[in-house]
Every structure is written in C-alpha cells, then in structure tokens.
Tab-separated table of C-alpha atoms and ligand atoms in Angstrom:
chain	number	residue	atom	x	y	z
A	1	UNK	CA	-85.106	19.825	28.514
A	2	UNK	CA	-82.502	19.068	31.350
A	3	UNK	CA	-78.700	18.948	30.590
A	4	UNK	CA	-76.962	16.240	29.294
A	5	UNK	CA	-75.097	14.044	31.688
A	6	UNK	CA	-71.417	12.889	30.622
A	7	UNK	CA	-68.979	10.244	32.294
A	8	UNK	CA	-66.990	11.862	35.124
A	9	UNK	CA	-63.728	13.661	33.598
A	10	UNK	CA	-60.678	10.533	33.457
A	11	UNK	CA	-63.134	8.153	32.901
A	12	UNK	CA	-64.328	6.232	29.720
A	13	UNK	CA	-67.038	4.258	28.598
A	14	UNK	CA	-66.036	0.084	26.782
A	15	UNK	CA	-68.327	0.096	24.006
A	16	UNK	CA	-68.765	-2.970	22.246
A	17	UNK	CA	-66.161	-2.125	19.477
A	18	UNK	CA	-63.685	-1.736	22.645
A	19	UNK	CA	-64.191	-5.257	24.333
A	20	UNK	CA	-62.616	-7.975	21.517
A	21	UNK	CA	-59.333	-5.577	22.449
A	22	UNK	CA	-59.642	-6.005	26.499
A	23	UNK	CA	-61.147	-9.491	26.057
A	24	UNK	CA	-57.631	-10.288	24.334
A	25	UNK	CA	-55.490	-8.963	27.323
A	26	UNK	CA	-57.784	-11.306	29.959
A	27	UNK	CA	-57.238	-13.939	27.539
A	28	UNK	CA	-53.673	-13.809	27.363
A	29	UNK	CA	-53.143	-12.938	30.644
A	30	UNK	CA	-55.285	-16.132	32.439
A	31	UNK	CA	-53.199	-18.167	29.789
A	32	UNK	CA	-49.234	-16.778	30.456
A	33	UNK	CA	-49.890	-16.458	34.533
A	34	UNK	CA	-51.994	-19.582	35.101
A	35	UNK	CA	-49.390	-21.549	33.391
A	36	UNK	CA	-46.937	-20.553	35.350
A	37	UNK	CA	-49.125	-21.679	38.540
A	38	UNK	CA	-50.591	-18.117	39.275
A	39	UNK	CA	-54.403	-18.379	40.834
A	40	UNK	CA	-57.026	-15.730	39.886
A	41	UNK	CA	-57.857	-13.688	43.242
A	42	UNK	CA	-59.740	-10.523	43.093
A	43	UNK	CA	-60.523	-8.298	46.266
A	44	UNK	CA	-63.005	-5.418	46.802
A	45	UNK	CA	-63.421	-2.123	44.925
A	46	UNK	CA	-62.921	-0.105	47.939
A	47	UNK	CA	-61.008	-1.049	51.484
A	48	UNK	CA	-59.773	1.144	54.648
A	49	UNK	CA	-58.307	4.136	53.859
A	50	UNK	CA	-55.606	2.807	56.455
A	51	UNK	CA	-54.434	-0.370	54.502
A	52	UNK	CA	-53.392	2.113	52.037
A	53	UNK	CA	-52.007	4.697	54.252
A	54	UNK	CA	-50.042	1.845	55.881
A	55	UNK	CA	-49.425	-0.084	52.612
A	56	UNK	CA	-48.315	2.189	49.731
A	57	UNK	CA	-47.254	4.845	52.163
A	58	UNK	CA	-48.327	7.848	53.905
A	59	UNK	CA	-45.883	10.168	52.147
A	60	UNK	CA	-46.732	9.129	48.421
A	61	UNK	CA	-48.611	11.142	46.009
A	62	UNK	CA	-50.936	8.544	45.719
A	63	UNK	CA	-52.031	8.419	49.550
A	64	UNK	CA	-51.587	12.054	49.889
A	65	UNK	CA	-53.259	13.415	46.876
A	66	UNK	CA	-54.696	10.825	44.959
A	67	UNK	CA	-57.287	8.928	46.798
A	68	UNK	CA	-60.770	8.638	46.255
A	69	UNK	CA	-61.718	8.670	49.825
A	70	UNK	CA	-65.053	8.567	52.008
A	71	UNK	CA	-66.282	7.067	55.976
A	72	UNK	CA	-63.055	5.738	56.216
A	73	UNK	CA	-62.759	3.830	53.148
A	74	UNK	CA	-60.697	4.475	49.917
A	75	UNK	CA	-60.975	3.353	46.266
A	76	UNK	CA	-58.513	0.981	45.844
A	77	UNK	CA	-55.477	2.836	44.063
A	78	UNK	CA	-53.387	-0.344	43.300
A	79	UNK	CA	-53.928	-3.712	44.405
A	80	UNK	CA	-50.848	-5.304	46.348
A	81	UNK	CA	-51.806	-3.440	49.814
A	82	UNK	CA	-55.265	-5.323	49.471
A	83	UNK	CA	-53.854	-8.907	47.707
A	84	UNK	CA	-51.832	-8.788	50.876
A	85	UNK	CA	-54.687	-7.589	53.277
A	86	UNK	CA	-56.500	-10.889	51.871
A	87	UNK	CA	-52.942	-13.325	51.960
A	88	UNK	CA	-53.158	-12.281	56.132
A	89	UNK	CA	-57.232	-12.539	56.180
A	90	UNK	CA	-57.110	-15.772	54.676
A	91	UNK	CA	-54.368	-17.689	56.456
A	92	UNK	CA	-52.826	-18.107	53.288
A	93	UNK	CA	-49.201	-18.490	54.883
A	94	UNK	CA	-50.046	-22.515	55.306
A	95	UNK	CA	-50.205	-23.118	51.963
A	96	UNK	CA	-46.936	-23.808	49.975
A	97	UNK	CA	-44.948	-20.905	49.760
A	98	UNK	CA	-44.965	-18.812	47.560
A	99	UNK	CA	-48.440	-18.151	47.190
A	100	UNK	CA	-49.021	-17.183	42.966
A	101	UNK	CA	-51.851	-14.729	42.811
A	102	UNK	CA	-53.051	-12.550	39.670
A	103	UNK	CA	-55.890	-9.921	39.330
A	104	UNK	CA	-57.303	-7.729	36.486
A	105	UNK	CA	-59.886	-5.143	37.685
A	106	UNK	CA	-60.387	-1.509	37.736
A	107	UNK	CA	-58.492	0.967	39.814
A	108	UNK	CA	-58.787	4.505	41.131
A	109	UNK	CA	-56.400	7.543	41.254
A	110	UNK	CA	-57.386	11.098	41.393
A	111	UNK	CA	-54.788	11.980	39.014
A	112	UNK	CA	-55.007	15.465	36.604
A	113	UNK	CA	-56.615	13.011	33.191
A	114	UNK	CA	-54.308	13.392	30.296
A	115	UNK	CA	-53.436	10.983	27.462
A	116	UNK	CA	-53.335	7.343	28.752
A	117	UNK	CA	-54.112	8.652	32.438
A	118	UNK	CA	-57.298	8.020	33.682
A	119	UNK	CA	-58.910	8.455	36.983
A	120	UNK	CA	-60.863	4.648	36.396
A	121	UNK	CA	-58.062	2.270	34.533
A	122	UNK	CA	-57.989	-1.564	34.364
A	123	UNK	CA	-54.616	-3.401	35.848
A	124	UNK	CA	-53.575	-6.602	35.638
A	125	UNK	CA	-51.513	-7.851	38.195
A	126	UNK	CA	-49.154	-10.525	39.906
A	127	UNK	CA	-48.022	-10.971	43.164
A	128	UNK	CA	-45.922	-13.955	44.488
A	129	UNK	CA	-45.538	-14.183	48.392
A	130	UNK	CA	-43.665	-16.118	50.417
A	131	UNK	CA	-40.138	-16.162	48.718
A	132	UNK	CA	-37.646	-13.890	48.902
A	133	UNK	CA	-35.540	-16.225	46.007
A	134	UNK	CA	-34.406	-13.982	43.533
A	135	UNK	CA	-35.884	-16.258	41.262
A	136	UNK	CA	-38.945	-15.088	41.904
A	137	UNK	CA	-38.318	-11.892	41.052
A	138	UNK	CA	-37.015	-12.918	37.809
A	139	UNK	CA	-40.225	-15.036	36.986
A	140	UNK	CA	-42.441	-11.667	37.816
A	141	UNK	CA	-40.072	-9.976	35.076
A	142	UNK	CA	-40.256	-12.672	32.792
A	143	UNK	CA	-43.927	-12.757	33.042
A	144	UNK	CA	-44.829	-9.400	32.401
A	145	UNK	CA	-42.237	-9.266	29.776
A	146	UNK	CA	-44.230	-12.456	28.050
A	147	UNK	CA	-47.745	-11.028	28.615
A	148	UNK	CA	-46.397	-7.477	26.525
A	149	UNK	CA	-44.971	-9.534	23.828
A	150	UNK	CA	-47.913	-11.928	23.527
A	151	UNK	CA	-49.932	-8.496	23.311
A	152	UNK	CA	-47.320	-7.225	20.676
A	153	UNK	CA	-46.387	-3.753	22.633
A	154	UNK	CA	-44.297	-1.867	20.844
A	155	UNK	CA	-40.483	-0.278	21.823
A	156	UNK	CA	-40.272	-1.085	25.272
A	157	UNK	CA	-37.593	-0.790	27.828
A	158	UNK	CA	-37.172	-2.638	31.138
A	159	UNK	CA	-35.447	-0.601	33.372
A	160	UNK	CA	-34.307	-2.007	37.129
A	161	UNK	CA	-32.277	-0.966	39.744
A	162	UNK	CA	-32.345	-2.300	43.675
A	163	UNK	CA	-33.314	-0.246	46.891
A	164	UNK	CA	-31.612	-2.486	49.009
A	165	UNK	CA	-32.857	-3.726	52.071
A	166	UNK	CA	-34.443	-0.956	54.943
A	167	UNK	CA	-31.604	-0.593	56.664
A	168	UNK	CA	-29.271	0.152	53.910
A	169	UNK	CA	-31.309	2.073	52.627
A	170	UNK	CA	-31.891	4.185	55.653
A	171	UNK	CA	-28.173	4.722	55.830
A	172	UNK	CA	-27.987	6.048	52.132
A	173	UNK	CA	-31.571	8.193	52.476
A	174	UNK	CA	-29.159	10.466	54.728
A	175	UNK	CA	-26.300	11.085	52.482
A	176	UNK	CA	-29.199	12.106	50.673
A	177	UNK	CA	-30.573	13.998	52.711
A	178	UNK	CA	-27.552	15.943	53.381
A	179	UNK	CA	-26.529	16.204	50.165
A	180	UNK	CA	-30.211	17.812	49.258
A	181	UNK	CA	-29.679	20.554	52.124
A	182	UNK	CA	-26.024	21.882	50.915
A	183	UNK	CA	-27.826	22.227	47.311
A	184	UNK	CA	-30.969	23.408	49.064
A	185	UNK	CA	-30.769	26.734	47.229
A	186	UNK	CA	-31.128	25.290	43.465
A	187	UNK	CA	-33.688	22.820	44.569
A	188	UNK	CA	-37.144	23.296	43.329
A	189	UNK	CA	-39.540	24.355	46.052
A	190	UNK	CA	-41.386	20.666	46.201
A	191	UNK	CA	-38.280	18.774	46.021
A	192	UNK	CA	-36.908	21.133	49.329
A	193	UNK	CA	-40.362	20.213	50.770
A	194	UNK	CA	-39.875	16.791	50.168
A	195	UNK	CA	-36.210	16.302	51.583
A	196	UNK	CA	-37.292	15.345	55.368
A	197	UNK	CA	-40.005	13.045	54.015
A	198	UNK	CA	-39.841	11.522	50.420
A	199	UNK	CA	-35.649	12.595	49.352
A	200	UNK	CA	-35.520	10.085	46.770
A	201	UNK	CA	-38.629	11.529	44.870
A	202	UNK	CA	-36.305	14.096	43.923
A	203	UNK	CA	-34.601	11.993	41.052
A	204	UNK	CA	-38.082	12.236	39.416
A	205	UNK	CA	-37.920	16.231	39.364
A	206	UNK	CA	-39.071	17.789	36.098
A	207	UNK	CA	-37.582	20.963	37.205
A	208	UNK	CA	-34.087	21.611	35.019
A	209	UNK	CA	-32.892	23.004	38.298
A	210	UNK	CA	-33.135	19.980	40.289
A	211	UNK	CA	-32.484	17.664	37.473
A	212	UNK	CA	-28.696	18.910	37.060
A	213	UNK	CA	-28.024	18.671	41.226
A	214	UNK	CA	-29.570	15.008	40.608
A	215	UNK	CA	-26.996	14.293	38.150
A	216	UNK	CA	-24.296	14.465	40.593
A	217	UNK	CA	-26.002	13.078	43.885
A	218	UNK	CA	-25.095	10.092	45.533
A	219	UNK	CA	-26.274	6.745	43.846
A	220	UNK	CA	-28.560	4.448	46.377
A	221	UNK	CA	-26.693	1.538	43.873
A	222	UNK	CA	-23.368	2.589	46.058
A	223	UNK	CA	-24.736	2.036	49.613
A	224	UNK	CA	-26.095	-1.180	49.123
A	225	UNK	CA	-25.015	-3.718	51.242
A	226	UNK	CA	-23.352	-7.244	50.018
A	227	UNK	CA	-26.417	-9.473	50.267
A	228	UNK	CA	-28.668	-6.605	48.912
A	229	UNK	CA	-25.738	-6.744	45.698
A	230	UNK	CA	-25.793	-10.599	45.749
A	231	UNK	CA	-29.315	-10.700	45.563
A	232	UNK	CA	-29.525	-8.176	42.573
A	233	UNK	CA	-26.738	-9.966	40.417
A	234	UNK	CA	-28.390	-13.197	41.160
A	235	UNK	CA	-32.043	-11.605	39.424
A	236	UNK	CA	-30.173	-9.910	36.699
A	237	UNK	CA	-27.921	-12.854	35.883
A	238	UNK	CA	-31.458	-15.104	36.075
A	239	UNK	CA	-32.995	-11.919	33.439
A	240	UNK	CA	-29.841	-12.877	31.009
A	241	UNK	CA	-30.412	-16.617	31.202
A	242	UNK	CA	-34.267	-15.559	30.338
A	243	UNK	CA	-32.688	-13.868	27.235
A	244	UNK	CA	-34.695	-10.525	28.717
A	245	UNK	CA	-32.952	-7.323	28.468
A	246	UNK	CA	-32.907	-4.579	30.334
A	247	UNK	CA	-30.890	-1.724	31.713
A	248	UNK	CA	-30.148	-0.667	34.929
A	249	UNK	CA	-31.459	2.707	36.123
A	250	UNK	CA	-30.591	3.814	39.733
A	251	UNK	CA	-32.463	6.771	39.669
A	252	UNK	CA	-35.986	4.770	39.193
A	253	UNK	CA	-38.277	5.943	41.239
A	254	UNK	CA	-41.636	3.867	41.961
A	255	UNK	CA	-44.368	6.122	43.488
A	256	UNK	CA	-45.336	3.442	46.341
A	257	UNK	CA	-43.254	2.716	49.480
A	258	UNK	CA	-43.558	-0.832	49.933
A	259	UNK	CA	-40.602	-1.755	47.671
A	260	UNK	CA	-37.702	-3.360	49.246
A	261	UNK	CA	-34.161	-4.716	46.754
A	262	UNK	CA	-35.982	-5.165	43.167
A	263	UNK	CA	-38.041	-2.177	41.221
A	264	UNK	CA	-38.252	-2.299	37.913
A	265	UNK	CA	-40.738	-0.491	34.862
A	266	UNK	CA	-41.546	-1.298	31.470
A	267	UNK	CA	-42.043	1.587	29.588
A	268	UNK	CA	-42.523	2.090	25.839
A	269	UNK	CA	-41.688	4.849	23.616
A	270	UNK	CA	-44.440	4.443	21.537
A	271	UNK	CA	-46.382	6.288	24.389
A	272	UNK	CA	-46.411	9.843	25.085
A	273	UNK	CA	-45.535	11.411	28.425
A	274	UNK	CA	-47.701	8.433	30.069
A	275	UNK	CA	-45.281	6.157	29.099
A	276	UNK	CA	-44.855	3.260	31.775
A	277	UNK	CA	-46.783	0.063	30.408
A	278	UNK	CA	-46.199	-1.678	33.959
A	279	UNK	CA	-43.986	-2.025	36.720
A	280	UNK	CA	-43.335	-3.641	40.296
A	281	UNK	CA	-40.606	-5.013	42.106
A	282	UNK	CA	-40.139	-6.992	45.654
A	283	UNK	CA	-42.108	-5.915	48.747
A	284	UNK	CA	-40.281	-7.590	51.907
A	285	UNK	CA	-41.986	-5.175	55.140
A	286	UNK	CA	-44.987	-4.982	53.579
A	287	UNK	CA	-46.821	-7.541	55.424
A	288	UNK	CA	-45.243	-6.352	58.769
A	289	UNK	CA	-46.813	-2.882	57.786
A	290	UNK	CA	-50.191	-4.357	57.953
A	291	UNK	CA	-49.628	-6.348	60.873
A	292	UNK	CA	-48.663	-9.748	59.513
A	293	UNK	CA	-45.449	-11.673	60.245
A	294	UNK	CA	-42.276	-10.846	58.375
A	295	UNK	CA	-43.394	-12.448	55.001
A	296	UNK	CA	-41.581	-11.279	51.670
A	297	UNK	CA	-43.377	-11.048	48.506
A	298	UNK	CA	-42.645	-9.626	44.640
A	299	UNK	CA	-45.177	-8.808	41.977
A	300	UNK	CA	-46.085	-6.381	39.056
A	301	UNK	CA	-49.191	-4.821	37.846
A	302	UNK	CA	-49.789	-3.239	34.181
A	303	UNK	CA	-52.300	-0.850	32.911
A	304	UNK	CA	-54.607	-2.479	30.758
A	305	UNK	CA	-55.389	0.969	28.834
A	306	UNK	CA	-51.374	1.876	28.381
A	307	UNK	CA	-50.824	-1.807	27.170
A	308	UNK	CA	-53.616	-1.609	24.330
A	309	UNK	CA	-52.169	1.814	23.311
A	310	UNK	CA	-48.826	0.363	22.858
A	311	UNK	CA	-49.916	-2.154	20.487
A	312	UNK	CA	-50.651	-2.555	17.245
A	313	UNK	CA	-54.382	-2.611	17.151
A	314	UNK	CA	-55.107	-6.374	15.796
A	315	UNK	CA	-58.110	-7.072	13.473
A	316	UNK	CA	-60.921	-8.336	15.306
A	317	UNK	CA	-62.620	-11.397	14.262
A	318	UNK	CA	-66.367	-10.368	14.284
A	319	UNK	CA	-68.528	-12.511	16.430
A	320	UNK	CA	-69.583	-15.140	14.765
A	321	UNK	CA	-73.818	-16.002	14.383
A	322	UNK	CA	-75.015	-19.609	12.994
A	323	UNK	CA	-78.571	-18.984	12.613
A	324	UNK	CA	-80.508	-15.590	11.765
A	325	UNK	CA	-84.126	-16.404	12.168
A	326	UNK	CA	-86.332	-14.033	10.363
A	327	UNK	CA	-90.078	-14.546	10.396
A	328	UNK	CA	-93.700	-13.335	9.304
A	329	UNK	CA	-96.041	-11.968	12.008
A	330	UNK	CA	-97.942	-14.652	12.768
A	331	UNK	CA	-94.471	-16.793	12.809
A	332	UNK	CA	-93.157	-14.789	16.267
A	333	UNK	CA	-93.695	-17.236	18.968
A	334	UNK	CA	-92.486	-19.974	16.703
A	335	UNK	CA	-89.261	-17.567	15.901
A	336	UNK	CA	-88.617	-17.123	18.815
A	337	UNK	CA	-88.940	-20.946	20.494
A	338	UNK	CA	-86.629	-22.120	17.266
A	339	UNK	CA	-83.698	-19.369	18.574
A	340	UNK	CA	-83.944	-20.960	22.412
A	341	UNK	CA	-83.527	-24.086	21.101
A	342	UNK	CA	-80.890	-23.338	18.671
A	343	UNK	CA	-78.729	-21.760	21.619
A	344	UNK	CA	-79.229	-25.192	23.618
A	345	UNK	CA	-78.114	-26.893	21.301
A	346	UNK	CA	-75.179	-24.838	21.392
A	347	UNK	CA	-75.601	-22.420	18.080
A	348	UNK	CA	-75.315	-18.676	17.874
A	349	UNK	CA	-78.634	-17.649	17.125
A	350	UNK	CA	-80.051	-14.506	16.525
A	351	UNK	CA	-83.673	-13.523	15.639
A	352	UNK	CA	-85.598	-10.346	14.298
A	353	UNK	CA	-86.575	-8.341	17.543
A	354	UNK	CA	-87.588	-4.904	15.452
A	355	UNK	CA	-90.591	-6.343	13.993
A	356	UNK	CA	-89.049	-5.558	10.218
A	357	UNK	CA	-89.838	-6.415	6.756
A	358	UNK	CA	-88.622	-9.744	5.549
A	359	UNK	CA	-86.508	-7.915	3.452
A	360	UNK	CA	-85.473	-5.602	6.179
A	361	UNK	CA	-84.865	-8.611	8.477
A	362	UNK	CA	-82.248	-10.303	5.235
A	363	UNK	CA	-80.489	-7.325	5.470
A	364	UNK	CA	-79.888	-8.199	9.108
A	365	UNK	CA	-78.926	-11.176	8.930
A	366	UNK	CA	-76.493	-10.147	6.180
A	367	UNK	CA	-75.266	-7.671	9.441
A	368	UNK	CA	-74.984	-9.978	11.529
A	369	UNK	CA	-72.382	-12.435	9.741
A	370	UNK	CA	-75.175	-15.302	9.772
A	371	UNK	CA	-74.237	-18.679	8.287
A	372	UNK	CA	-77.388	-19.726	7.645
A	373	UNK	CA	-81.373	-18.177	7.723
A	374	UNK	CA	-84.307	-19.839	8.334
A	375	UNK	CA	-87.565	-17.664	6.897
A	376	UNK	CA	-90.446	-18.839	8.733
A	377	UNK	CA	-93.575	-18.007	6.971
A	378	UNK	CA	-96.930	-19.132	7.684
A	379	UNK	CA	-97.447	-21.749	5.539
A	380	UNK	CA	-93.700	-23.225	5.283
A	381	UNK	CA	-90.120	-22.819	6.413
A	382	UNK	CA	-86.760	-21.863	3.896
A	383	UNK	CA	-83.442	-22.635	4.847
A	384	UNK	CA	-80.872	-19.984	3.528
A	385	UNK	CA	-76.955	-21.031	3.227
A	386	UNK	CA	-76.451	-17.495	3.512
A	387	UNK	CA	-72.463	-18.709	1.534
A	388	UNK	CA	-73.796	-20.462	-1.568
A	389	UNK	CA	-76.895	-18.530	-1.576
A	390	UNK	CA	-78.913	-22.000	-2.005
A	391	UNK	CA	-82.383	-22.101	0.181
A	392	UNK	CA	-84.284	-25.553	0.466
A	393	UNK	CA	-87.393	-25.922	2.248
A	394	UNK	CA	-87.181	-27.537	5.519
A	395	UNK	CA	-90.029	-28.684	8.041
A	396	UNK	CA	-89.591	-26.522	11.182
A	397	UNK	CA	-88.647	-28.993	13.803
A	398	UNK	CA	-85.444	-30.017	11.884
A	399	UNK	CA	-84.013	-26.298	11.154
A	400	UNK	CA	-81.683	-26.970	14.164
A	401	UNK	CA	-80.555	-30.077	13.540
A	402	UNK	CA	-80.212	-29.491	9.618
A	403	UNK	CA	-77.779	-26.145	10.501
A	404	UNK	CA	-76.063	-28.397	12.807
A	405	UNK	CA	-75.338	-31.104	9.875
A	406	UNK	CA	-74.079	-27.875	8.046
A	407	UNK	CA	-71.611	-26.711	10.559
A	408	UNK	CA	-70.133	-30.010	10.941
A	409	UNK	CA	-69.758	-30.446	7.153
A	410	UNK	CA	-67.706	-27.234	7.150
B	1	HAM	P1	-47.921	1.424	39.459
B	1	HAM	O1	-46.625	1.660	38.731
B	1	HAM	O2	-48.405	2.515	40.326
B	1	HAM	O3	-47.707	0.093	40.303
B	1	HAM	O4	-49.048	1.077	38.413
B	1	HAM	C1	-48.870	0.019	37.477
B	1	HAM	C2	-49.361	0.433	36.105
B	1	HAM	O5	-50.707	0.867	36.167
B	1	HAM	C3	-48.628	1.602	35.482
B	1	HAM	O6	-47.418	1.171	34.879
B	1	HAM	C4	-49.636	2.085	34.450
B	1	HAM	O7	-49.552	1.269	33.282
B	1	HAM	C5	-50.952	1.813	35.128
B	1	HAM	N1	-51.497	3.062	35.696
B	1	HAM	C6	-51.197	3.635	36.885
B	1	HAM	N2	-51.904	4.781	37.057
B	1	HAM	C7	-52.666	4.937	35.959
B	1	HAM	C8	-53.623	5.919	35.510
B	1	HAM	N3	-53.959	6.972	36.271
B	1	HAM	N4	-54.213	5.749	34.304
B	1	HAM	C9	-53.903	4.669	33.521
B	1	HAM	N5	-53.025	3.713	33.883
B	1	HAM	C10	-52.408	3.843	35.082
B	1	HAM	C11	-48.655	-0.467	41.112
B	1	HAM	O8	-49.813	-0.154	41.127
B	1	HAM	C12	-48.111	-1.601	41.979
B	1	HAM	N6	-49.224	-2.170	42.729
B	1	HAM	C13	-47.417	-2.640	41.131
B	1	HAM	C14	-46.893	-3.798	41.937
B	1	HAM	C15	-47.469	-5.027	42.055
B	1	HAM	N7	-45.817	-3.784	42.693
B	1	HAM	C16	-45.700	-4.973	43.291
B	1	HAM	N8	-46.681	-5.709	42.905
C-alpha cells in the first residue's frame, strides 16, 4: 500500500463542524462593512512577484523570506498591494472618493507554522482610498474594533502610534541609524544587519541585548513634523469621540512598508505568542510605488483563524431539515422526485441515499434534526411530526404542501 498523503505543514483542512464558525465572521463582516458603504472586491490568488516587491517592500520579511514564489508570480501575502493594483487597473479614481473596498479570502506566507500561524490563513480586510481625512482612519479603527466585538474577541488592546509622513520620517530613520552604529557592539547580529536597510525593525528585537539599547533610542513620535502631529491628534481625538480606547505605542512595528502617519494592531491576550488579531494603518505612496498618481488610502486586514481563537466559541445552531423522506425499495424514484420538489418549494429536504432499513432510515432522520418524515411505502404514504410523534396518512402528491401548512402553523 502507498503512503498516506497529509495537508502541507501550516495548512488545515474546514471540516463541516468548522464552517458555522467562519460562516459567522463573513456574516458579520458583509453586515458591519457594507453598512458603512464598503463594496465586496476580491482579486486573484496569485499576482507579480513585483507588485509585492514594490508594494509591501523589498526589505520586509515577508518579500524577502516569506513568499510563495514561481515564473514570476507570488502567492498573494496580504491583499492591499493587489486591492490597489485593481483601484489603478480599474480606473477607480473617477468614482467618488474614497473608494470603500472589503475582502475575505485566503492568504499565503511561508512562515515557520506554530500556534495560530499558518502558511494558508483567511483575512478579512478593508481598504478606503482616496482620502487622506483623518476621519477615515478613525472609521477603519472603528470598524475593525466593531467587527471583534460583534465576534466577541476576548482582552484586546489597540495599540497606535504615527510614522509620519516620508520625509520626516527619513530625517528620524538617521538618528536612528546613528544611534544603532555607536551601540553597534550590543546589537544582536540581525538587528546590525538590518541598520542600513530596515533600522526600525530593531524595536521588534527579541534579543534582551537589543531590547535594553531600544529602551533608550530615539522615539520616531519626536521627529514628527506639525501636520504629521495634527493629523494624529485629529484620529485619536475622533477614536475618543468613538468611545474606542487605545494606547499609544511608538515602538509598533508593522512588517510591511507601505505605511505612511497611522499604524495601529489589535492584539489580544487571550492568544499566545501569535497574538495580533488584526492591524493596518494609512498607506499615502503606495499607489505612486506601483505607478499610479499620488493617491492616499487607509485600511486594515484581520486573520480570520486568530479572530475565532480569540473568541468564545458560540453554540452552533445545527442546520435545520424540514422533510426526511425515507422509503421502501420500490418507493426510490418516487423518494427521490418528492425531495426535488420539496427543495422548490423552498424546504430542506433530505432523503435516504444508503439504501437502509426503514428503521435504519428513522434513525436518520432522527440525525438529521427533521421536522417532519414522510414513509413512502408501496401501497401508501405516513406523515411523521417527528415533535408530537403523531403520523397520519397522506396521499403522496400533498406531502409537500401538507409540511408546508405545518411550518407555517409553527
Ligand atoms: P498584517 O498585520 O501582516 O497586515 O496581517 C493582518 C492579520 O493577518 C494579522 O493581524 C493576523 O491576524 C493575520 N495573519 C498574518 N499572518 C498570518 C499567519 N501566518 N497565520 C495566521 N494569521 C496571520 C496586512 O496584511 C495588511 N495588508 C493590513 C492592511 C490593510 N494595512 C492596510 N490595509
């Protein structure tokens, strides 16, 4: 006999017991974003492995590590380089400003698996472009911070912080920088890799070493310039009118380089060391990166996975079945053309397919939650409330029409 074949390592299976759960988060999430005028968009699986080179950043992990590449094209690792890609494609700039897109699909990261991190996971994402209000910002906050409750995720924290605009922040990567040489020596060896390239990756050192230089380095929220601070009081005063809290954390790091002024991350502390639920922030040279015109743009994408395993798992209603139909071997075809026309009428109907006993096929039904059975045999048809346990008999063409009567007397 040959081997057996598993699922690829970081990757998981949604068995039926899996999808009420993930159904729930679609649910809530089409509800919370379209009524706040968000559109569903959804792009490919995979795109050039430049829109993500160019996008998230050719220095980030998840560009130069991460990627599940091949010909040219990449698995999409996160979806704001592509919902971009499609704003240019599209010509969506001549519609009203912002444009309000959401998404929930699978992604791809080629990340070591561990609790919560997967090398296939599920986001669900936002992006508003067009505005760079700070209102907008706030609403992507508020949203996300809505769509967590509505899913009941436990302990959470919103942290945010603002990288200022490009230029300020070029000004403040080299105080960094220099600061990062003169402590060269009790750096860890990838943070003194990473000084010419990625400096402010090393406030997310796990190494003790580097953590205590961090402590002391100079704060990006100190080089900011005055609009960059307007901006940011004006989306944290907008949180506090929200009545959303949150703290502010200048040494949050985001592991894409798109951000520009906003970043912020939910994270809950009912997770382990995979503990961001979702995060995001504003995006204002993205669409110059790709080639577009200077257009700004905010959003926020959560895991679907890390959201389900900070909540408390709900009680599933079981699906619900109006009609069993269980029959006698001569009674098949007449079985079955009862079920089709049971489900046009608009019934959940089920019907023996495993050739069982009568008996066998009661004990189904029972399974199966039904409401009511009809028992064709060959010389006569019995109605079953399967609640009250009363059966009357019934001539065949009315079985659909008589569990109708019953559901609407309910
Ligand atoms: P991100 O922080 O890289 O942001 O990912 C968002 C969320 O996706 C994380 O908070 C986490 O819940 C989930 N996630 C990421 N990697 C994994 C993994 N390997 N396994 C399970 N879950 C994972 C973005 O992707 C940005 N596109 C967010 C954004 C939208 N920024 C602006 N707009």
């Amino acid at each position: 006999m040959s081997s057996k074949l598993q699922a690829p390592r970081g990757t998981f299976d949604v068995l039926p017991a899996d999808a009420p759960a993930r159904q729930t988060v679609e649910d809530a999430s089409k509800r919370i974003l379209e009524a706040a005028g968000y559109r569903r968009i959804e792009t490919p699986a995979f795109e050039s492995t430049e829109l993500f080179a160019r996008g998230v950043g050719e220095a980030t992990d998840i560009v130069q590590k991460e990627m599940f590449s091949f010909e040219g094209f990449s698995l999409r690792p996160e979806g704001t380089a592509p919902v971009c890609r499609a704003y240019l494609d599209h010509g969506m700039h001549k519609l009203p400003q912002p444009v309000k897109l959401w998404y929930l699909g699978p992604y791809f990261r080629h990340e070591r698996p561990q609790a919560g991190r997967y090398r296939q996971f599920w986001q669900v994402g936002a992006e508003a472009i067009g505005s760079d209000d700070p209102s907008v910002d706030a609403e992507i906050i508020v949203l996300l911070q809505a769509l967590l409750d509505e899913l009941g995720a436990r302990e959470l924290r919103l942290r945010i912080a603002s990288l200022g605009t490009p230029a300020s922040r070029a000004g403040y990567r080299e105080v960094l920088q220099a600061y990062l040489r003169e402590h060269a020596g009790e750096l860890s060896a990838e943070t003194r890799e990473r000084i010419d390239l990625n400096p402010l990756r090393a406030f997310d050192a796990k190494d003790p070493g580097t953590q205590r230089v961090m402590d002391d380095a100079p704060r990006l929220a100190d080089h900011l310039d005055d609009d960059d601070r307007e901006h940011f009081a004006q989306v944290t005063d907008l949180l506090a009118r929200a009545g959303v809290e949150w703290e502010h954390d200048d040494r949050l790091v985001r592991g894409l380089d798109y951000y520009t002024r906003t970043i912020f991350e939910f994270t809950s502390d009912a997770l382990g060391a995979q503990s961001g639920v979702g995060g995001g922030g504003r995006y204002d040279g993205l669409m110059e990166q790709l080639g577009g015109p200077a257009t700004p743009g905010c959003g926020f994408a959560a895991g679907v996975e890390r959201m389900l395993l900070a909540s408390e798992a709900r009680p599933q209603p079981a699906a619900s079945c109006d009609l069993f139909l269980a029959w006698e071997s001569s009674e098949r075809a007449d079985a079955f053309a009862l079920a089709t026309e049971a489900r046009r009428a608009g019934l959940a109907a089920q019907l023996d397919l495993a050739g069982r006993s009568i008996k066998g096929q009661m004990k189904q039904a029972d399974r199966t939650g039904a409401r009511y059975v009809a028992i064709l045999y060959p010389d006569g048809t019995v109605l079953r409330d399967m609640d009250s346990g009363q059966e009357e008999k019934v001539e065949r063409p009315g079985v659909v029409a008589g569990v109708l009567k019953g559901r609407h007397a309910l």
